[in-house]
XYZ file of C-alpha atoms in Angstrom:
740
model
C -47.785 -17.375 -9.237
C -49.170 -13.895 -7.533
C -48.714 -15.670 -4.280
C -45.219 -15.945 -4.793
C -42.933 -14.090 -1.712
C -39.914 -15.726 -2.404
C -38.046 -15.482 -6.385
C -34.888 -16.720 -6.889
C -33.210 -16.913 -10.517
C -30.239 -15.337 -9.731
C -26.799 -17.443 -11.850
C -28.550 -18.547 -15.081
C -27.515 -16.891 -18.552
C -31.018 -15.622 -19.531
C -29.409 -13.032 -21.501
C -32.746 -10.644 -21.541
C -34.705 -7.692 -20.343
C -36.702 -8.286 -17.344
C -39.294 -9.767 -18.001
C -42.897 -7.822 -17.383
C -44.541 -10.600 -15.980
C -42.279 -10.119 -12.719
C -43.393 -6.659 -12.159
C -47.111 -8.146 -11.681
C -46.035 -10.512 -8.608
C -46.718 -7.563 -5.977
C -46.748 -9.815 -3.259
C -42.601 -10.351 -3.940
C -39.969 -9.744 -0.264
C -37.451 -11.280 -2.403
C -36.393 -10.920 -5.661
C -32.936 -11.880 -7.230
C -32.077 -11.306 -10.754
C -28.190 -11.463 -9.732
C -25.497 -12.880 -12.505
C -27.649 -13.665 -15.563
C -25.910 -10.850 -17.886
C -29.318 -8.666 -18.379
C -29.497 -6.524 -19.802
C -32.021 -2.704 -20.972
C -32.815 -0.300 -18.699
C -35.459 -0.465 -14.815
C -39.048 -0.531 -16.084
C -41.011 2.198 -13.965
C -43.463 -1.036 -13.400
C -40.926 -1.702 -11.249
C -42.658 0.065 -8.443
C -45.290 -2.250 -8.304
C -43.442 -4.385 -6.575
C -45.135 -2.948 -3.258
C -43.794 -5.409 -1.054
C -40.341 -6.181 -1.804
C -38.052 -6.332 1.040
C -34.518 -7.464 -0.057
C -34.055 -6.528 -3.920
C -30.951 -7.959 -5.978
C -29.878 -7.190 -9.736
C -26.369 -7.439 -9.189
C -23.566 -8.777 -11.675
C -25.348 -8.266 -14.815
C -25.629 -5.178 -17.692
C -28.330 -3.150 -16.692
C -27.997 0.465 -17.290
C -29.255 3.900 -17.319
C -31.243 5.728 -14.457
C -32.945 3.942 -11.420
C -37.154 4.539 -11.393
C -37.282 7.928 -9.683
C -40.504 6.601 -8.017
C -38.754 3.493 -6.090
C -38.090 5.585 -3.344
C -41.364 6.641 -2.734
C -43.396 3.802 -3.674
C -41.310 0.250 -2.933
C -41.646 1.812 1.210
C -40.242 -2.049 2.713
C -37.195 -1.838 1.038
C -34.605 -2.774 3.750
C -32.357 -4.474 0.848
C -30.847 -3.270 -2.706
C -27.752 -4.519 -4.789
C -27.309 -2.708 -8.061
C -23.295 -3.926 -7.688
C -21.590 -5.074 -11.104
C -23.799 -2.960 -13.514
C -23.395 -0.165 -15.763
C -26.172 2.795 -14.523
C -23.655 5.474 -15.523
C -25.018 8.291 -13.414
C -24.749 10.529 -10.553
C -23.913 10.035 -7.139
C -26.671 12.079 -6.841
C -29.500 10.807 -8.820
C -28.905 7.347 -7.309
C -29.849 9.300 -3.606
C -32.567 11.265 -5.127
C -34.243 7.803 -6.786
C -34.039 6.398 -3.234
C -35.315 9.752 -0.976
C -38.790 9.012 0.577
C -40.229 6.665 2.344
C -36.822 4.046 1.408
C -34.737 6.475 3.154
C -36.165 5.743 6.437
C -36.355 1.451 5.681
C -32.946 1.252 4.109
C -30.209 -0.799 5.912
C -28.178 -1.986 3.272
C -27.347 -0.351 0.196
C -24.334 -1.920 -2.348
C -23.304 -0.847 -5.891
C -19.598 -1.457 -5.969
C -18.170 -1.134 -9.874
C -21.622 0.520 -10.931
C -20.009 3.693 -13.245
C -21.182 5.737 -10.564
C -19.473 9.127 -10.351
C -19.924 12.905 -9.253
C -20.189 13.871 -5.558
C -21.095 12.567 -2.608
C -23.826 14.475 -1.315
C -25.545 15.220 1.569
C -28.651 13.678 0.446
C -26.876 10.364 2.304
C -27.209 11.520 5.967
C -31.260 10.708 4.953
C -30.693 7.039 5.468
C -30.399 6.939 9.406
C -31.358 3.115 9.373
C -28.168 2.106 7.123
C -25.640 -0.423 8.644
C -24.347 -1.585 5.442
C -23.189 0.916 2.833
C -21.175 -0.551 -0.286
C -19.784 1.814 -3.088
C -16.779 0.339 -4.049
C -14.690 0.763 -6.922
C -16.726 3.688 -8.711
C -15.951 7.048 -10.041
C -17.013 9.185 -6.830
C -15.206 11.962 -6.351
C -15.051 15.302 -3.956
C -15.117 15.645 -0.426
C -16.879 13.691 2.036
C -19.824 15.337 3.637
C -20.715 16.418 7.258
C -24.389 14.776 7.102
C -22.079 11.629 7.708
C -22.172 12.470 11.309
C -26.367 11.083 10.761
C -25.764 8.063 9.860
C -24.652 6.212 13.557
C -26.507 2.980 13.039
C -23.386 2.137 10.648
C -21.547 -1.266 11.056
C -19.946 -1.593 7.546
C -18.732 1.163 5.402
C -16.812 0.568 2.256
C -15.656 3.509 0.817
C -13.303 1.734 -1.794
C -11.043 2.580 -4.773
C -13.273 6.244 -4.963
C -11.728 9.588 -5.884
C -12.280 11.400 -2.360
C -10.007 13.654 -2.229
C -9.505 15.145 1.766
C -8.266 13.850 4.925
C -10.210 11.436 6.928
C -13.051 13.092 8.932
C -13.014 13.249 12.302
C -17.312 12.889 12.401
C -16.147 9.059 11.684
C -15.130 8.545 15.467
C -19.101 8.671 15.698
C -20.003 5.559 13.934
C -19.865 3.560 17.477
C -21.459 0.542 15.802
C -18.684 0.244 12.758
C -17.373 -2.998 12.587
C -16.218 -3.008 9.180
C -14.570 0.403 7.659
C -13.448 0.084 4.468
C -12.383 3.202 2.237
C -9.163 1.692 0.634
C -8.324 2.943 -2.881
C -9.740 6.934 -2.730
C -7.725 10.158 -2.761
C -7.631 11.240 0.805
C -5.013 13.605 2.416
C -3.715 15.198 5.682
C -2.740 13.887 8.677
C -4.465 11.725 11.066
C -4.683 11.604 14.739
C -6.090 9.234 17.481
C -9.115 11.242 16.846
C -11.436 9.236 15.000
C -10.264 6.049 16.317
C -11.038 7.102 19.895
C -14.846 5.889 19.886
C -14.695 2.959 17.972
C -14.158 0.372 20.036
C -16.124 -2.458 18.371
C -13.871 -1.876 15.077
C -13.092 -5.129 13.898
C -12.046 -4.884 10.280
C -10.007 -1.182 8.668
C -9.161 -1.625 5.359
C -7.905 1.867 4.429
C -5.753 1.295 1.628
C -4.030 3.741 -1.257
C -4.822 7.066 -0.156
C -2.479 9.681 0.678
C -2.847 9.685 4.677
C -0.391 10.074 7.410
C -0.993 8.664 10.742
C 1.020 10.219 13.776
C 0.253 8.445 17.147
C 1.768 9.138 20.385
C 4.777 6.388 20.827
C 2.520 4.759 23.818
C -0.516 4.852 21.804
C -2.779 1.491 22.405
C -5.980 1.438 20.055
C -9.392 1.307 21.840
C -10.162 -1.538 19.154
C -9.064 -5.292 18.628
C -8.651 -6.054 14.783
C -8.775 -9.018 12.643
C -8.104 -7.280 9.674
C -5.837 -3.791 8.796
C -4.784 -2.522 5.419
C -2.869 0.378 5.379
C -1.283 -0.003 2.171
C -0.062 3.494 1.082
C -0.005 5.402 4.219
C 2.681 6.807 5.611
C 3.853 4.780 8.694
C 7.710 5.467 8.633
C 10.291 5.043 8.723
C 9.636 3.296 12.433
C 7.471 0.276 12.595
C 4.682 0.474 13.991
C 5.007 -0.671 17.719
C 0.859 -0.176 18.456
C 0.567 -3.070 16.609
C 1.639 -5.505 19.459
C -0.983 -4.567 21.092
C -3.391 -6.457 18.580
C -4.136 -9.334 19.412
C -5.910 -10.831 17.201
C -4.459 -9.755 14.058
C -4.620 -12.323 11.343
C -4.595 -10.327 8.299
C -2.376 -7.269 7.986
C -1.518 -4.735 4.869
C 1.167 -2.561 5.103
C 2.418 -2.187 1.335
C 4.255 0.906 0.058
C 4.353 2.680 3.787
C 7.718 4.074 4.043
C 8.824 1.334 6.833
C 12.511 1.105 7.033
C 14.790 -1.341 8.352
C 14.913 -4.736 10.450
C 11.509 -5.804 11.637
C 11.187 -6.152 16.118
C 11.771 -9.380 17.144
C 8.173 -9.356 18.546
C 6.853 -9.585 15.222
C 7.786 -12.744 14.115
C 6.375 -13.959 17.592
C 3.231 -12.594 17.504
C 0.956 -13.312 15.105
C -0.195 -16.175 12.707
C -1.476 -14.624 9.493
C -3.809 -15.673 6.962
C -2.640 -12.901 4.801
C 0.563 -10.566 5.361
C 1.297 -7.770 2.939
C 4.682 -6.000 3.662
C 5.835 -5.496 -0.020
C 7.436 -2.348 -1.253
C 9.114 -0.778 1.866
C 12.606 -0.115 2.214
C 12.717 -3.518 4.817
C 16.236 -5.132 5.124
C 17.990 -8.122 7.437
C 17.902 -11.809 7.426
C 14.473 -13.699 7.610
C 15.306 -17.026 9.343
C 11.931 -18.371 8.773
C 8.509 -18.265 8.456
C 7.040 -21.011 10.004
C 5.185 -19.574 12.853
C 4.129 -16.486 11.334
C 1.808 -18.392 8.294
C -1.437 -19.594 9.676
C -2.582 -22.527 7.040
C -3.399 -21.733 4.066
C -1.609 -18.112 4.383
C -0.396 -15.389 1.696
C 2.452 -13.462 2.607
C 4.324 -11.202 0.217
C 7.629 -9.612 1.248
C 8.689 -8.247 -2.059
C 10.494 -5.346 -3.066
C 12.182 -5.225 0.099
C 16.207 -5.448 0.876
C 15.712 -8.633 2.582
C 18.747 -10.962 2.355
C 20.733 -14.060 2.678
C 19.533 -17.582 2.320
C 15.693 -17.933 1.673
C 13.826 -18.410 5.356
C 12.643 -21.758 5.645
C 8.371 -22.296 4.970
C 5.504 -23.640 6.689
C 4.147 -26.210 5.230
C 0.454 -25.225 5.332
C 0.881 -22.165 4.045
C -0.217 -21.258 -0.056
C 0.995 -18.128 -1.426
C 4.829 -16.561 -1.268
C 6.124 -13.532 -2.812
C 10.110 -12.860 -1.893
C 10.619 -10.964 -5.005
C 13.167 -8.290 -5.406
C 14.726 -8.330 -2.895
C 18.317 -9.443 -1.855
C 18.594 -13.020 -1.648
C 21.305 -15.143 -2.241
C 22.842 -18.564 -2.347
C 21.333 -21.923 -3.756
C 17.563 -22.996 -3.080
C 18.738 -26.527 -2.621
C 18.221 -26.259 0.705
C 14.755 -24.464 0.413
C 13.540 -26.734 -1.726
C 14.889 -30.531 -0.530
C 15.145 -29.826 3.240
C 11.481 -31.232 3.801
C 11.541 -33.932 1.591
C 8.609 -36.505 2.181
C 6.488 -33.857 3.623
C 3.276 -32.224 1.948
C 3.675 -28.490 0.965
C 0.628 -26.827 0.227
C 2.883 -23.726 -1.623
C -0.052 -22.690 -4.718
C 2.566 -19.679 -6.006
C 5.971 -19.315 -5.270
C 7.721 -15.863 -6.784
C 11.574 -15.442 -6.123
C 11.817 -13.420 -9.057
C 14.840 -10.260 -8.994
C 17.150 -12.230 -6.190
C 20.479 -13.379 -6.544
C 19.853 -16.673 -6.303
C 22.204 -19.059 -8.434
C 23.474 -22.505 -8.391
C 21.443 -24.992 -10.136
C 17.444 -25.794 -9.782
C 17.374 -28.712 -7.445
C 15.995 -31.758 -8.891
C 13.395 -31.483 -5.706
C 9.836 -30.543 -6.582
C 8.061 -34.163 -5.913
C 6.385 -33.006 -2.620
C 5.557 -28.996 -4.302
C 2.310 -30.998 -5.895
C -0.426 -28.318 -5.604
C 1.895 -25.270 -6.887
C 0.562 -23.805 -10.031
C 2.842 -20.688 -10.528
C 6.777 -20.628 -10.013
C 8.607 -17.381 -11.005
C 12.151 -17.650 -10.434
C 12.738 -14.639 -12.888
C 15.794 -12.787 -13.226
C 18.173 -14.447 -11.208
C 21.571 -16.465 -12.116
C 20.642 -20.502 -12.023
C 22.280 -22.225 -14.345
C 22.159 -25.802 -16.131
C 19.275 -27.709 -17.260
C 15.482 -27.204 -15.654
C 15.289 -30.305 -13.327
C 12.706 -33.584 -14.383
C 10.782 -33.566 -11.257
C 9.261 -30.098 -12.307
C 7.962 -31.756 -14.677
C 5.422 -34.315 -12.264
C 4.128 -30.896 -11.529
C 0.709 -31.455 -12.421
C -1.420 -28.513 -11.586
C 1.010 -26.453 -13.142
C -0.096 -23.539 -14.944
C 2.783 -20.379 -14.918
C 6.241 -21.460 -15.143
C 8.373 -17.909 -15.712
C 12.647 -19.144 -15.564
C 13.466 -15.404 -18.062
C 16.999 -14.064 -17.878
C 19.177 -16.559 -16.243
C 22.024 -18.667 -17.764
C 19.888 -22.342 -18.178
C 20.327 -24.470 -21.371
C 19.369 -27.578 -22.291
C 17.534 -28.833 -25.962
C 14.129 -27.145 -25.676
C 12.478 -30.310 -27.608
C 13.678 -32.728 -24.381
C 11.716 -31.051 -21.920
C 9.121 -32.796 -20.247
C 6.718 -29.471 -20.094
C 4.546 -31.531 -22.243
C 3.055 -33.404 -18.994
C 1.523 -30.310 -17.907
C -0.646 -29.589 -19.610
C -2.311 -26.567 -17.757
C 0.170 -24.168 -18.443
C -0.812 -21.567 -19.667
C 2.385 -18.870 -18.954
C 5.634 -20.051 -20.448
C 8.688 -18.030 -20.241
C 11.912 -19.540 -21.015
C 13.398 -16.404 -22.293
C 16.731 -14.747 -22.043
C 18.457 -17.797 -21.519
C 20.634 -20.404 -23.734
C 18.203 -23.264 -24.261
C 18.889 -24.837 -27.833
C 16.705 -26.579 -30.516
C 13.661 -26.305 -32.551
C 10.503 -25.055 -30.905
C 8.895 -28.378 -30.407
C 5.337 -29.639 -31.700
C 4.158 -30.927 -28.493
C 3.622 -26.903 -27.078
C 0.873 -26.519 -29.894
C 0.165 -30.173 -29.442
C -0.436 -30.509 -25.833
C -0.260 -27.173 -23.999
C -3.819 -26.115 -25.443
C -4.155 -23.481 -22.859
C -1.664 -21.608 -23.508
C -2.080 -17.748 -23.431
C 1.817 -16.522 -22.712
C 4.856 -18.280 -24.430
C 7.984 -16.224 -24.356
C 11.128 -17.898 -25.880
C 13.068 -15.139 -27.002
C 16.480 -14.687 -26.777
C 18.047 -18.421 -26.424
C 19.749 -20.033 -29.615
C 16.563 -21.933 -31.160
C 16.856 -22.277 -35.047
C 14.540 -24.636 -37.212
C 11.575 -23.509 -38.592
C 8.517 -22.176 -36.806
C 6.170 -24.827 -36.232
C 2.388 -25.189 -37.679
C 1.684 -26.401 -34.365
C 1.780 -23.610 -32.535
C -1.547 -22.055 -34.684
C -3.100 -24.276 -32.439
C -3.030 -22.009 -29.529
C -6.195 -20.177 -30.034
C -6.035 -18.617 -26.899
C -2.528 -17.017 -27.118
C -2.149 -13.107 -26.044
C 1.718 -12.925 -26.604
C 3.983 -14.945 -28.847
C 7.777 -13.676 -28.423
C 10.296 -15.560 -30.453
C 12.664 -13.025 -30.670
C 16.682 -13.137 -31.014
C 16.858 -16.280 -32.131
C 18.061 -18.551 -35.342
C 14.787 -19.452 -36.507
C 14.429 -19.780 -40.700
C 12.381 -20.149 -43.376
C 8.532 -18.709 -43.605
C 6.025 -16.967 -41.199
C 3.299 -19.691 -40.800
C -0.224 -18.638 -42.923
C -2.055 -20.088 -39.836
C -1.823 -17.972 -37.412
C -4.627 -16.096 -38.391
C -6.387 -19.186 -35.683
C -4.667 -16.795 -32.634
C -8.705 -16.052 -32.001
C -7.519 -13.859 -29.043
C -5.631 -11.938 -31.412
C -9.211 -11.348 -33.836
C -11.454 -10.889 -31.566
C -12.003 -7.100 -30.460
C -13.632 -8.568 -27.294
C -10.743 -8.428 -23.889
C -10.055 -11.959 -22.871
C -9.182 -11.999 -18.699
C -6.795 -15.354 -17.795
C -6.408 -16.370 -14.424
C -4.420 -18.723 -12.984
C -6.563 -21.169 -10.475
C -6.170 -24.038 -8.409
C -9.204 -25.975 -6.280
C -6.937 -27.742 -2.931
C -7.988 -29.807 -0.711
C -9.957 -26.786 1.084
C -11.977 -25.852 -2.017
C -9.836 -22.510 -1.537
C -9.723 -20.754 -4.854
C -6.403 -18.962 -5.773
C -5.787 -16.354 -7.952
C -2.381 -15.289 -9.834
C -1.007 -12.903 -12.207
C 2.549 -12.388 -13.634
C 4.335 -9.249 -15.119
C 5.676 -9.293 -18.237
C 8.709 -7.190 -20.193
C 7.684 -6.357 -23.648
C 9.068 -5.213 -26.491
C 6.453 -2.764 -27.305
C 6.877 0.255 -29.235
C 10.655 0.418 -30.104
C 11.341 -0.282 -26.135
C 11.071 -2.902 -23.098
C 8.061 -1.991 -21.446
C 6.957 -3.695 -18.297
C 3.389 -4.243 -18.150
C 1.879 -5.291 -14.571
C -0.830 -8.217 -13.767
C -3.611 -5.349 -13.573
C -2.817 -4.820 -17.731
C -0.725 -7.940 -19.290
C -3.904 -9.663 -19.722
C -5.219 -7.162 -21.930
C -1.883 -6.818 -23.994
C -2.112 -9.041 -27.354
C 1.443 -9.515 -29.121
C 3.394 -10.906 -31.328
C 7.217 -10.252 -31.770
C 9.904 -12.831 -33.968
C 12.428 -10.005 -35.039
C 15.898 -10.437 -35.347
C 16.258 -14.032 -36.736
C 16.725 -15.568 -40.406
C 12.770 -15.474 -41.308
C 11.908 -15.514 -45.291
C 9.424 -14.933 -47.968
C 6.798 -12.464 -47.710
C 4.950 -11.531 -44.977
C 1.710 -13.726 -44.763
C -1.536 -11.845 -46.273
C -3.498 -13.836 -43.686
C -2.255 -12.588 -40.557
C -4.160 -8.910 -41.157
C -6.761 -10.838 -40.062
C -5.905 -10.435 -36.453
C -7.646 -7.540 -35.606
C -7.388 -7.206 -31.822
C -3.678 -7.411 -32.041
C -1.707 -4.435 -30.781
C 1.880 -5.227 -31.626
C 3.539 -7.010 -34.572
C 7.420 -6.760 -34.734
C 9.126 -8.405 -37.621
C 12.060 -6.623 -37.961
C 15.825 -7.641 -38.372
C 14.670 -10.623 -40.762
C 15.269 -11.498 -44.551
C 11.808 -10.593 -45.851
C 10.907 -9.611 -48.966
C 7.933 -9.056 -51.350
C 5.172 -6.042 -50.730
C 2.948 -4.900 -47.068
C -0.008 -6.577 -47.340
C -2.320 -4.328 -48.826
C -5.029 -4.743 -46.249
C -2.785 -4.118 -43.026
C -5.395 -0.719 -42.379
C -7.729 -3.385 -40.798
C -5.660 -4.497 -37.809
C -7.131 -1.449 -36.360
C -6.475 -2.333 -32.948
C -2.275 -1.815 -33.914
C -0.580 0.116 -31.343
C 3.191 -0.856 -32.785
C 4.493 -2.240 -35.899
C 8.544 -2.652 -36.480
C 9.343 -4.023 -40.314
C 12.480 -2.464 -40.445
C 15.893 -4.115 -41.510
C 14.136 -6.446 -44.338
C 14.065 -6.702 -47.529
C 10.752 -5.299 -48.020
C 9.341 -3.750 -51.371
C 7.191 -1.426 -52.942
C 5.020 0.706 -52.147
C 3.284 1.771 -48.782
C -0.245 0.801 -48.477
C -2.952 3.596 -48.143
C -5.019 1.774 -45.654
C -1.744 2.022 -43.100
C -3.036 5.377 -42.505
C -6.654 4.272 -41.289
C -4.378 3.114 -37.877
C -5.551 5.297 -35.696
C -3.964 4.099 -32.566
C -0.749 3.659 -34.179
C 1.804 5.183 -31.449
C 4.564 3.596 -32.906
C 6.242 3.310 -36.418
C 9.628 1.894 -37.666
C 9.582 0.666 -41.701
C 13.368 1.961 -42.044
C 16.151 -0.001 -43.644
C 13.708 -1.866 -46.607
C 13.371 -1.455 -50.366
C 9.648 0.741 -50.246
C 9.628 3.358 -52.586
C 6.502 5.829 -53.719
C 5.143 8.444 -51.971
C 4.301 7.672 -47.639
C 0.317 7.085 -48.305
C -1.142 10.673 -46.695
C -2.892 11.013 -43.641
C -2.397 12.782 -40.588
C -1.321 9.376 -38.536
C 1.811 8.202 -41.319
C 2.824 12.029 -41.035
C 3.054 12.023 -37.458
C 5.899 10.006 -37.183
C 9.668 10.843 -37.228
C 11.268 10.511 -40.523
C 13.864 8.001 -39.169
C 10.561 5.902 -38.920
C 10.917 5.788 -42.933
C 14.866 6.233 -43.343
C 16.892 4.471 -46.293
C 14.429 3.596 -48.473
C 12.961 5.618 -51.651
C 9.994 6.798 -50.003
C 8.958 10.393 -50.576
C 6.283 12.919 -49.422
C 6.123 14.124 -45.634
C 8.018 13.696 -43.197
C 11.048 12.060 -45.346
C 10.610 15.474 -48.311
C 8.250 18.091 -48.876
C 6.725 16.948 -52.061
C 7.402 13.673 -54.628
C 7.333 16.091 -57.509
C 11.089 15.534 -58.397
C 12.380 12.626 -60.485
C 16.230 13.139 -59.191
C 17.640 10.694 -56.265
C 16.257 10.792 -53.786
C 18.886 11.233 -50.458
C 16.901 8.795 -48.543
C 18.150 5.591 -50.683
C 18.449 2.180 -48.994
C 21.116 -0.560 -48.790
C 18.687 -2.380 -50.702
C 17.504 0.027 -53.010
C 19.512 -1.468 -56.362
C 18.533 -5.380 -55.197
C 17.460 -6.338 -58.891
C 20.015 -4.644 -60.721
C 22.874 -6.200 -57.871
C 21.109 -9.663 -58.144
C 22.216 -10.350 -61.532
C 25.758 -8.966 -60.253
C 25.463 -11.418 -57.422
C 25.200 -14.556 -59.252
C 27.886 -13.968 -61.506
C 30.225 -13.321 -58.562
C 28.732 -16.421 -56.930
C 29.723 -18.031 -60.133
C 32.880 -16.963 -60.642
C 33.367 -18.130 -57.140
C 32.168 -21.479 -57.652
C 33.991 -22.143 -61.128
C 37.143 -20.869 -59.301
C 36.612 -23.342 -56.451
C 35.624 -26.442 -59.064
C 38.757 -25.656 -60.812
C 41.397 -24.758 -58.231
C 40.298 -27.903 -56.177
C 39.877 -30.069 -59.149
C 43.769 -29.703 -60.269
C 45.060 -29.613 -56.665
C 43.394 -32.301 -55.335
C 44.401 -34.575 -57.848
C 47.868 -33.576 -57.657
C 47.687 -34.078 -54.376
C 45.816 -37.880 -54.146
C 48.128 -38.977 -56.996
C 51.406 -39.349 -56.660
C 52.485 -40.000 -60.127
C 50.670 -37.267 -61.528
C 52.042 -34.886 -58.554
C 55.882 -35.733 -60.071
C 54.864 -35.252 -63.600
C 53.198 -32.459 -63.208
C 56.468 -30.938 -61.288
C 58.919 -32.209 -63.831
C 56.986 -30.694 -66.541
C 57.368 -27.421 -64.844
C 60.725 -27.476 -64.433
C 60.994 -28.195 -68.221
C 58.848 -24.677 -68.679
C 61.350 -23.232 -66.761
C 64.488 -24.252 -68.290
C 63.151 -23.515 -71.605
C 61.642 -20.215 -71.122
C 65.110 -19.218 -69.230
C 67.135 -20.222 -72.102
C 64.655 -18.692 -74.616
C 64.547 -15.273 -72.764
C 69.189 -15.744 -73.051
C 68.611 -16.621 -76.692
C 66.696 -13.635 -77.262
C 68.384 -10.910 -75.551
C 71.570 -11.914 -76.995
C 70.021 -11.574 -80.705
C 68.527 -7.982 -79.681
C 72.077 -6.911 -78.379
C 73.608 -8.200 -81.648
C 71.122 -6.338 -83.973
C 71.552 -3.167 -81.714
C 75.250 -3.161 -82.356
C 75.155 -3.412 -86.362
C 72.581 -0.524 -86.023
C 75.701 1.938 -84.340
C 78.200 0.466 -86.458
C 76.046 1.426 -89.804
C 75.478 4.848 -88.138
C 79.109 5.923 -88.162
């Protein structure tokens, strides 16, 4: 097919290197191999594609350097897509490869998330035809070169999430045609005035979040542009709310997160805009919000979290899809908020009301919120039970009710209907009952299961082992008993060494795609740590601490080679630590304290090179602590109240005398015999006592005869003692007379 001009093989699953026959199609003008998982390096034979205009290699696993002759051989190249690969080379090397005749024709260069590093050198000034430059999310650093002034044709610039470290150069003001200006997530510093914006009359999109810039403009400044989208998150704009926003009549997306804003939002703001996306989170804004119905456009995302808003919850628009009011001072019941618009179809997909002062029962009117995929009511003051209408949310994928005062029998909850649940967090409440088997039988998508700090009892159901995608299991601080199931090795995500990502999504009537992520509080490394939505997906943890579990630690658990944290402390576990514990190479935290474990510490544990927290205290362990820098690096408190020797507990193990680190369980073998003796004595006493007293209590005749017998014996003993005493006195008197 040597006459082929257009070849699109994107979004398949070839998973191989680029076949050589492609490079013989010398008439190709368009070639796309995007999103295939292809591997290897780019052969220098690519320079045979001398007719190529549009080359798309994004979304693969290509690595290595670009062939150096691309810039001199592919002189018709206008668009090159290299994003989402693993090039792992200097930015200057990329520009070198594209220098030559290509620098005169190239209009679009995209290398976002391409593992590019180093400085952006002055060579960028050679690409005078560039209208789109996308270097998003690499590791490019250093100053921005003065040669930027040569890129006068730029209409779209994306330098977001790199490591530039200077202020916003005023030469940006020379980009007269610039429409899309994205420099978010760099380390730009300094003060920005009106000057760089003076000539940007065509600017419609300005994304510059994640920098350390300060905007200083006049109070009456009116920008020369009309923006559709503005994101200045992490800039210093406060404390006053920026008045120049009032001039932006077409603004539909606004991000002012973490910008130092204080006080009450002016009333004109709520009346002037209709947002698709509004983020005012992480400021010091306060006051009451009466309603969000006007400001929210259809399918809008509103984030007002981490402020000081107070009063009752505001009324919503039925068109809103994402609402975050977390970490504020909202109070009172949510009945009016949820139930006021009964019968009206609400399009809300995600709601986060966590970390407020909301109280009362959770009302039973969720029936018109059918689209909800994520509900977060953590850290409030709700009481009562989970309402039955919540079980009708068939799209529900994340339910977080942690740290309230909710109650009820867990086995009676109707959540088995919510088969798409992947996060269930009911920790720190007052739920009772056993762990229901339907969790393992029905909720097969479960990735995070937190039932810790409740009043659950019974055994850990082996049906939980069907949750092969489970990342986090927390059953700590309950009243669970029995053995640890051996089938925990079915948690395949904890076995796999590859990181597994997940997201909550919902395709609603508009076919929009939504992603929500969760923060979690986990006991890791001996303390409660908060994991945000960016890293909780990578955490694998099992916490069964603070229960009444018995038996041995199952040897099957050592197959969980991707497990980061294992906490079995404060139980009644016996036996030895599994000998192959060292095969769990990913472990960062182990806590087996306050059990009845015996034997020696397995030598293989010295292979746990990532281990940063270890607690084996208060057991019946004995012998030498295995040598190796890892186990010796912990404080002696990690081993106290055992019969262990060697660093860091003692200098050596040469002495046979009593060890000062004696455990409260060190004499368990001897004490066990005495324990049974004492138990037998107690049981014997109880049987004998109640056998006699119970008979006397139930049988009247026996009771009367028994007390008559006692009276008779008392009288007889008294008379006998009197006669005996008189006989002794008589003998003593006769003895005295004979002496005289």
